[in-house]
Short mmCIF file of C-alpha atoms in Angstrom, two decimals:
data_model
loop_
_atom_site.label_atom_id
_atom_site.label_comp_id
_atom_site.label_asym_id
_atom_site.label_seq_id
_atom_site.Cartn_x
_atom_site.Cartn_y
_atom_site.Cartn_z
CA MET A 1292 -0.04 -0.06 0.04
CA ASP A 1293 1.21 3.47 -0.71
CA SER A 1294 3.21 4.83 2.23
CA THR A 1295 1.19 8.19 2.00
CA ILE A 1296 -1.99 6.38 2.48
CA LEU A 1297 -0.72 4.29 5.47
CA HIS A 1298 0.53 7.51 6.87
CA ARG A 1299 -2.85 9.29 6.76
CA ALA A 1300 -4.66 6.09 7.83
CA ALA A 1301 -2.36 5.93 11.05
CA ILE A 1302 -3.32 9.62 11.72
CA ALA A 1303 -6.99 8.90 11.38
CA LEU A 1304 -6.85 5.75 13.55
CA CYS A 1305 -5.05 7.72 16.21
CA ALA A 1306 -7.45 10.56 16.33
CA THR A 1307 -10.43 8.04 16.35
CA ALA A 1308 -9.23 5.79 19.02
CA LEU A 1309 -7.57 8.73 21.05
CA CYS A 1310 -4.49 6.67 21.51
CA ALA A 1311 -1.32 8.32 22.68
CA CYS A 1312 0.37 8.82 19.44
CA GLY A 1313 4.20 8.91 19.97
CA GLY A 1314 3.58 9.08 23.76
CA GLY A 1315 5.94 7.59 26.34
CA GLY A 1316 4.99 4.72 28.34
CA GLY A 1317 3.39 3.76 31.54
CA GLY A 1318 0.35 4.15 33.77
CA GLY A 1319 -2.91 5.17 31.99
CA GLY A 1320 -1.01 7.39 29.73
CA SER A 1321 -2.40 10.86 28.73
CA VAL A 1322 -3.60 11.45 25.20
CA SER A 1323 -0.99 13.39 23.15
CA VAL A 1324 -2.75 15.57 20.29
CA THR A 1325 -0.16 15.73 17.52
CA THR A 1326 -2.47 16.61 14.47
CA GLY A 1327 -4.36 19.63 13.20
CA VAL A 1328 -7.21 19.84 10.66
CA PHE A 1329 -6.36 21.59 7.22
CA SER A 1330 -8.88 22.88 4.75
CA LEU A 1331 -8.01 24.56 1.31
CA ASN A 1332 -10.21 26.73 -0.90
CA VAL A 1333 -9.46 28.80 -3.98
CA THR A 1334 -10.57 32.10 -5.05
CA ASP A 1335 -9.51 34.61 -7.91
CA ALA A 1336 -8.97 38.13 -9.13
CA ALA A 1337 -11.00 38.63 -12.26
CA VAL A 1338 -9.76 39.18 -15.74
CA ASP A 1339 -11.40 40.84 -18.72
CA ASP A 1340 -12.40 39.43 -22.11
CA ALA A 1341 -13.46 36.04 -20.65
CA GLU A 1342 -16.80 34.62 -19.62
CA ARG A 1343 -15.52 31.67 -17.83
CA VAL A 1344 -12.02 30.32 -16.67
CA LEU A 1345 -12.32 26.54 -15.82
CA VAL A 1346 -9.50 24.75 -14.31
CA GLN A 1347 -9.48 20.86 -13.58
CA PHE A 1348 -8.01 20.00 -10.30
CA THR A 1349 -7.15 16.42 -9.13
CA GLY A 1350 -5.13 16.68 -5.93
CA VAL A 1351 -3.01 18.66 -3.44
CA GLU A 1352 0.67 18.08 -2.01
CA VAL A 1353 2.14 19.50 0.80
CA LYS A 1354 5.72 19.44 2.28
CA PRO A 1355 6.51 19.20 5.81
CA ARG A 1356 9.64 20.86 6.88
CA GLN A 1357 10.82 17.50 8.06
CA GLY A 1358 10.01 14.45 6.03
CA SER A 1359 8.68 13.68 2.65
CA ALA A 1360 6.05 15.52 0.81
CA ILE A 1361 2.30 14.36 1.32
CA GLU A 1362 0.09 13.95 -1.68
CA ILE A 1363 -3.56 14.28 -1.09
CA PRO A 1364 -5.93 13.20 -3.83
CA LEU A 1365 -9.27 15.02 -4.05
CA GLU A 1366 -12.33 12.84 -2.85
CA GLY A 1367 -16.04 12.83 -3.71
CA GLU A 1368 -17.71 12.86 -6.96
CA SER A 1369 -15.96 13.72 -10.31
CA GLN A 1370 -16.82 16.11 -13.07
CA THR A 1371 -14.58 17.22 -15.94
CA CYS A 1372 -14.48 20.90 -17.16
CA GLN A 1373 -16.15 19.60 -20.44
CA ASP A 1374 -18.82 17.69 -18.41
CA LEU A 1375 -19.61 21.08 -16.63
CA LEU A 1376 -19.74 22.84 -19.83
CA ASP A 1377 -22.23 20.29 -21.10
CA ASP A 1378 -24.31 20.36 -18.13
CA ILE A 1379 -23.41 16.82 -17.17
CA GLU A 1380 -23.81 16.13 -13.37
CA PRO A 1381 -21.02 14.88 -11.33
CA SER A 1382 -20.60 11.14 -11.32
CA PRO A 1383 -19.15 8.71 -8.64
CA THR A 1384 -15.20 8.49 -8.82
CA PRO A 1385 -13.77 4.93 -9.57
CA GLU A 1386 -12.61 3.38 -6.61
CA GLY A 1387 -8.89 3.93 -6.09
CA SER A 1388 -8.73 7.27 -8.38
CA ALA A 1389 -8.41 10.63 -7.35
CA ALA A 1390 -11.80 12.83 -7.90
CA ILE A 1391 -11.78 15.27 -10.71
CA ARG A 1392 -13.03 18.84 -9.72
CA CYS A 1393 -13.66 21.46 -12.27
CA ILE A 1394 -13.81 25.17 -10.81
CA ASP A 1395 -14.88 28.12 -12.68
CA LEU A 1396 -12.42 30.70 -11.28
CA LEU A 1397 -14.04 33.64 -12.78
CA ALA A 1398 -17.10 32.99 -10.63
CA LEU A 1399 -15.10 33.47 -7.50
CA GLU A 1400 -14.18 37.22 -7.57
CA GLY A 1401 -14.17 39.16 -4.35
CA THR A 1402 -14.97 37.07 -1.29
CA GLY A 1403 -16.17 33.97 -3.22
CA SER A 1404 -14.41 30.72 -2.90
CA ALA A 1405 -14.64 26.97 -3.86
CA SER A 1406 -13.41 24.12 -1.81
CA LEU A 1407 -10.62 21.68 -2.66
CA LEU A 1408 -9.89 19.89 0.79
CA ARG A 1409 -12.26 20.04 3.72
CA GLY A 1410 -11.18 18.89 7.14
CA GLU A 1411 -7.72 16.97 6.06
CA GLU A 1412 -5.83 15.86 9.01
CA LEU A 1413 -2.03 16.68 8.94
CA GLU A 1414 0.61 16.38 11.47
CA ALA A 1415 1.36 19.46 13.58
CA GLY A 1416 4.34 21.46 12.49
CA THR A 1417 5.67 23.77 9.70
CA TYR A 1418 5.07 23.20 6.13
CA ASN A 1419 7.32 24.62 3.37
CA TRP A 1420 5.14 24.61 0.34
CA VAL A 1421 1.78 23.50 -1.26
CA ARG A 1422 1.25 22.18 -4.77
CA LEU A 1423 -1.95 21.92 -6.66
CA PHE A 1424 -2.24 18.98 -9.20
CA VAL A 1425 -4.20 20.23 -12.32
CA ASP A 1426 -5.18 18.83 -15.90
CA ALA A 1427 -4.29 21.57 -18.21
CA GLU A 1428 -2.33 20.26 -21.15
CA ARG A 1429 -1.43 22.05 -24.32
CA GLY A 1430 -4.07 21.37 -27.04
CA VAL A 1431 -6.43 19.27 -24.79
CA MET A 1432 -9.76 20.48 -23.76
CA ASP A 1433 -9.27 19.60 -20.13
CA SER A 1434 -9.05 23.13 -18.49
CA ILE A 1435 -10.96 25.56 -20.68
CA ILE A 1436 -11.48 29.27 -21.19
CA VAL A 1437 -14.63 30.45 -22.47
CA LEU A 1438 -14.25 33.83 -24.30
CA GLU A 1439 -16.79 36.71 -24.34
CA ASP A 1440 -17.99 35.63 -27.90
CA GLY A 1441 -18.78 32.23 -26.63
CA SER A 1442 -15.86 30.37 -28.18
CA GLU A 1443 -13.91 27.64 -26.03
CA GLU A 1444 -10.21 27.45 -26.18
CA SER A 1445 -7.99 24.92 -24.42
CA LEU A 1446 -6.20 26.65 -21.12
CA TYR A 1447 -2.79 25.53 -20.84
CA VAL A 1448 -0.59 25.68 -17.74
CA PRO A 1449 3.15 25.19 -18.47
CA SER A 1450 4.51 22.15 -16.88
CA GLY A 1451 1.22 21.84 -15.03
CA GLY A 1452 0.52 18.24 -16.10
CA GLN A 1453 3.93 17.25 -14.73
CA SER A 1454 4.74 19.47 -11.80
CA GLY A 1455 1.55 21.15 -10.93
CA LEU A 1456 1.24 24.69 -9.48
CA LYS A 1457 3.60 25.12 -6.52
CA LEU A 1458 3.48 27.74 -4.00
CA ASN A 1459 6.66 28.24 -1.87
CA SER A 1460 4.64 29.66 0.97
CA GLN A 1461 5.25 28.43 4.42
CA PHE A 1462 2.28 27.61 6.71
CA THR A 1463 1.97 26.12 10.29
CA ILE A 1464 -0.51 23.28 11.44
CA LEU A 1465 -1.17 23.63 15.34
CA ALA A 1466 -1.82 20.54 17.39
CA GLY A 1467 -5.46 20.41 17.83
CA GLY A 1468 -6.10 23.41 15.62
CA ARG A 1469 -8.42 23.87 12.66
CA HIS A 1470 -6.89 26.03 9.76
CA ASP A 1471 -8.63 27.28 6.83
CA PHE A 1472 -6.44 28.47 3.92
CA ILE A 1473 -7.23 29.88 0.60
CA ILE A 1474 -5.27 30.14 -2.55
CA ASP A 1475 -5.79 33.24 -4.67
CA PHE A 1476 -5.36 32.85 -8.37
CA ASP A 1477 -4.98 36.49 -9.67
CA LEU A 1478 -6.30 35.86 -13.31
CA ARG A 1479 -5.62 39.36 -14.47
CA LYS A 1480 -1.82 38.83 -14.09
CA SER A 1481 -2.03 35.08 -15.25
CA VAL A 1482 -4.11 34.54 -18.32
CA ASN A 1483 -2.88 35.46 -21.80
CA ASN A 1484 -2.86 34.21 -25.46
CA PRO A 1485 0.79 33.67 -26.62
CA LYS A 1486 1.11 34.45 -30.47
CA GLY A 1487 1.66 31.43 -32.48
CA PHE A 1488 -0.12 29.00 -30.23
CA PRO A 1489 -3.73 27.86 -30.47
CA ASP A 1490 -4.01 27.66 -26.64
CA TYR A 1491 -4.57 30.37 -23.99
CA ARG A 1492 -1.91 30.15 -21.24
CA LEU A 1493 -2.54 30.24 -17.45
CA LYS A 1494 0.59 31.27 -15.66
CA PRO A 1495 -0.70 31.80 -12.25
CA SER A 1496 0.14 34.38 -9.84
CA LEU A 1497 -0.71 32.45 -6.47
CA ARG A 1498 -1.13 33.64 -2.95
CA LEU A 1499 -1.70 31.45 0.06
CA ILE A 1500 -3.83 33.18 2.77
CA ASN A 1501 -4.81 32.15 6.30
CA MET A 1502 -8.55 32.85 6.26
CA ALA A 1503 -8.67 33.51 9.95
CA GLU A 1504 -6.03 36.33 9.57
CA SER A 1505 -7.44 38.25 6.51
CA GLY A 1506 -9.72 41.08 5.92
CA ASN A 1507 -11.17 43.00 2.75
CA ILE A 1508 -11.01 46.24 1.00
CA VAL A 1509 -14.51 47.46 -0.55
CA GLY A 1510 -15.70 50.59 -1.91
CA THR A 1511 -17.36 52.56 -4.86
CA VAL A 1512 -16.07 54.33 -7.83
CA ASP A 1513 -17.69 57.61 -9.14
CA GLN A 1514 -19.15 57.28 -12.61
CA SER A 1515 -17.30 60.27 -13.86
CA LEU A 1516 -14.22 58.17 -13.75
CA LEU A 1517 -15.50 55.53 -16.04
CA ILE A 1518 -16.23 58.06 -18.80
CA ALA A 1519 -12.84 60.08 -18.77
CA ASP A 1520 -11.46 61.04 -22.19
CA ASP A 1521 -8.80 58.24 -21.70
CA CYS A 1522 -10.95 55.49 -20.70
CA SER A 1523 -11.08 52.25 -22.70
CA GLY A 1524 -13.51 50.41 -20.37
CA ASP A 1525 -17.01 49.54 -21.30
CA THR A 1526 -19.70 50.88 -19.01
CA ASN A 1527 -22.17 48.30 -20.60
CA ASP A 1528 -20.37 45.27 -19.09
CA GLY A 1529 -17.75 46.84 -16.69
CA ASP A 1530 -14.92 45.26 -18.62
CA GLY A 1531 -11.66 47.40 -18.33
CA PHE A 1532 -12.47 48.93 -15.01
CA ALA A 1533 -10.33 47.68 -12.06
CA VAL A 1534 -8.99 48.60 -8.64
CA TYR A 1535 -5.37 47.65 -8.08
CA ILE A 1536 -4.07 46.91 -4.51
CA TYR A 1537 -0.53 47.48 -3.38
CA GLU A 1538 1.17 46.40 -0.30
CA GLY A 1539 2.38 49.25 2.09
CA ALA A 1540 1.42 52.78 2.85
CA ASP A 1541 4.24 54.36 0.52
CA ALA A 1542 3.87 51.68 -2.21
CA VAL A 1543 4.79 52.87 -5.67
CA ILE A 1544 1.71 52.85 -7.87
CA ASP A 1545 2.43 51.22 -11.28
CA GLU A 1546 0.96 48.73 -13.96
CA GLU A 1547 0.93 45.02 -14.08
CA GLY A 1548 4.03 44.43 -16.28
CA SER A 1549 6.21 47.14 -14.32
CA GLY A 1550 8.66 46.54 -11.66
CA ASN A 1551 6.06 47.56 -9.14
CA PRO A 1552 2.94 45.60 -9.93
CA PRO A 1553 -0.17 45.50 -7.77
CA LEU A 1554 -0.53 42.45 -5.18
CA THR A 1555 -3.90 41.90 -6.46
CA SER A 1556 -6.83 43.57 -8.26
CA ALA A 1557 -10.64 43.58 -8.38
CA SER A 1558 -13.05 44.31 -11.31
CA VAL A 1559 -15.52 47.11 -10.84
CA ARG A 1560 -19.14 46.32 -11.48
CA LEU A 1561 -22.46 48.18 -11.53
CA ASN A 1562 -24.80 47.17 -8.65
CA ASN A 1563 -28.27 47.50 -10.24
CA GLY A 1564 -29.79 47.62 -6.76
CA SER A 1565 -27.88 50.55 -5.67
CA ALA A 1566 -27.03 52.03 -8.97
CA LEU A 1567 -23.36 52.34 -7.89
CA TRP A 1568 -20.17 51.02 -9.17
CA GLU A 1569 -18.64 48.82 -6.64
CA TYR A 1570 -15.55 46.58 -5.92
CA ASN A 1571 -14.58 43.98 -3.49
CA VAL A 1572 -11.09 42.74 -2.75
CA GLY A 1573 -11.08 39.62 -0.43
CA TYR A 1574 -8.50 37.81 1.61
CA LEU A 1575 -5.93 40.41 2.39
CA ALA A 1576 -3.37 39.91 5.21
CA PRO A 1577 -3.56 42.45 7.85
CA GLY A 1578 -1.68 45.55 7.20
CA ASP A 1579 -1.20 48.94 5.21
CA TYR A 1580 -2.40 49.02 1.48
CA SER A 1581 -2.42 51.60 -1.29
CA VAL A 1582 -5.33 51.43 -3.47
CA ALA A 1583 -5.49 52.74 -7.16
CA PHE A 1584 -8.04 52.74 -9.98
CA THR A 1585 -7.74 52.51 -13.62
CA CYS A 1586 -10.40 52.56 -16.57
CA GLN A 1587 -7.68 50.97 -18.92
CA ALA A 1588 -7.26 47.49 -17.28
CA ALA A 1589 -8.22 45.56 -20.54
CA ASP A 1590 -5.08 47.38 -21.99
CA ASP A 1591 -2.64 46.46 -19.26
CA ASP A 1592 -0.73 43.56 -20.40
CA PRO A 1593 1.27 41.71 -17.53
CA GLU A 1594 3.74 40.72 -20.05
CA GLU A 1595 4.64 44.16 -21.15
CA PRO A 1596 6.43 46.64 -18.57
CA ASP A 1597 4.84 49.81 -19.99
CA ASN A 1598 1.32 50.06 -21.54
CA GLY A 1599 0.74 53.65 -20.66
CA ILE A 1600 -1.90 52.98 -18.16
CA THR A 1601 -3.34 55.74 -16.01
CA LEU A 1602 -3.84 54.99 -12.35
CA ILE A 1603 -5.68 57.23 -9.93
CA GLU A 1604 -4.91 56.61 -6.14
CA SER A 1605 -7.90 57.19 -3.97
CA SER A 1606 -7.90 60.02 -1.30
CA ASP A 1607 -8.89 57.18 1.12
CA SER A 1608 -5.49 55.62 0.36
CA PRO A 1609 -3.55 54.33 2.05
CA THR A 1610 -5.82 52.07 4.38
CA ASN A 1611 -5.36 49.65 6.99
CA VAL A 1612 -6.67 46.22 6.73
CA VAL A 1613 -7.84 44.36 9.91
CA ALA A 1614 -8.59 40.74 10.14
CA ASP A 1615 -12.26 39.79 9.54
CA GLN A 1616 -13.29 43.38 8.84
CA ASP A 1617 -13.90 45.58 5.68
CA SER A 1618 -11.79 48.61 5.08
CA THR A 1619 -13.66 51.21 2.79
CA VAL A 1620 -11.75 52.98 -0.07
CA ASP A 1621 -13.91 54.96 -2.37
CA PHE A 1622 -13.00 56.88 -5.64
CA PRO A 1623 -12.83 59.84 -5.69
#
């Protein structure tokens, strides 16, 4: 049997039987709690010019500081991205196989998220990295992007099929603790259409966030900023309007492809109920942030250092983010 499966089974048995895992001998023996519970979700910062960004996940791997990496296949029913597009319901996963889970990242902007792992038991300690296993081969309709005209293209992750998507971000599991983490896919930085290739490329810019230690930045944008002379955004669907978030109170405000790109971003959308143009940036670590708006986001190529993008910093910027709270930054 696979050593990883044996390792995980031993942990589960220990927790169920309340045995003294690794405990010393004698007497009635007190219980030694040596594991914590790990859950992992995904979210995204949106991108223009696409209706859906579908990524096909199969598993997660984590690396303890001491010892070998632990591979965790997804569990539950399976649904490929093509099945999702064809409205085919999830089906039972064959015994002994990892589940296939297709997630529409574009549906998770702001504080939305989707679950990959729930209640996974891990040994307490420090972990050096986390890796996501995805199906995203060149020329294969496994992971898929649906463009605004309704056409569907293969979404290719360089080396994704072989090495997955690795985040070199440390995290800690406390004995007896419950830990909810989220991985942010910043699609505005990540999705592009390389010249000479039929596929779209997803080269993710990923952040690992502890959900218990994160807050949000929310706000509105005055409509006058959306119709300025240099704007290329579309007030019919909101494409091209974005708020960029930078770490630090004195951050250098610059565009995506520059030497000072934003940490993350959010689209600005019309709230039909309030008639206000609003944005919501979720899952930010506590601290100071600078906040800027652009009505030329669709022209901001993350592969180019200078696209001549105009960025307007809010008079409410910088702002301080506090865990489990909303910080409001409006424009103007």
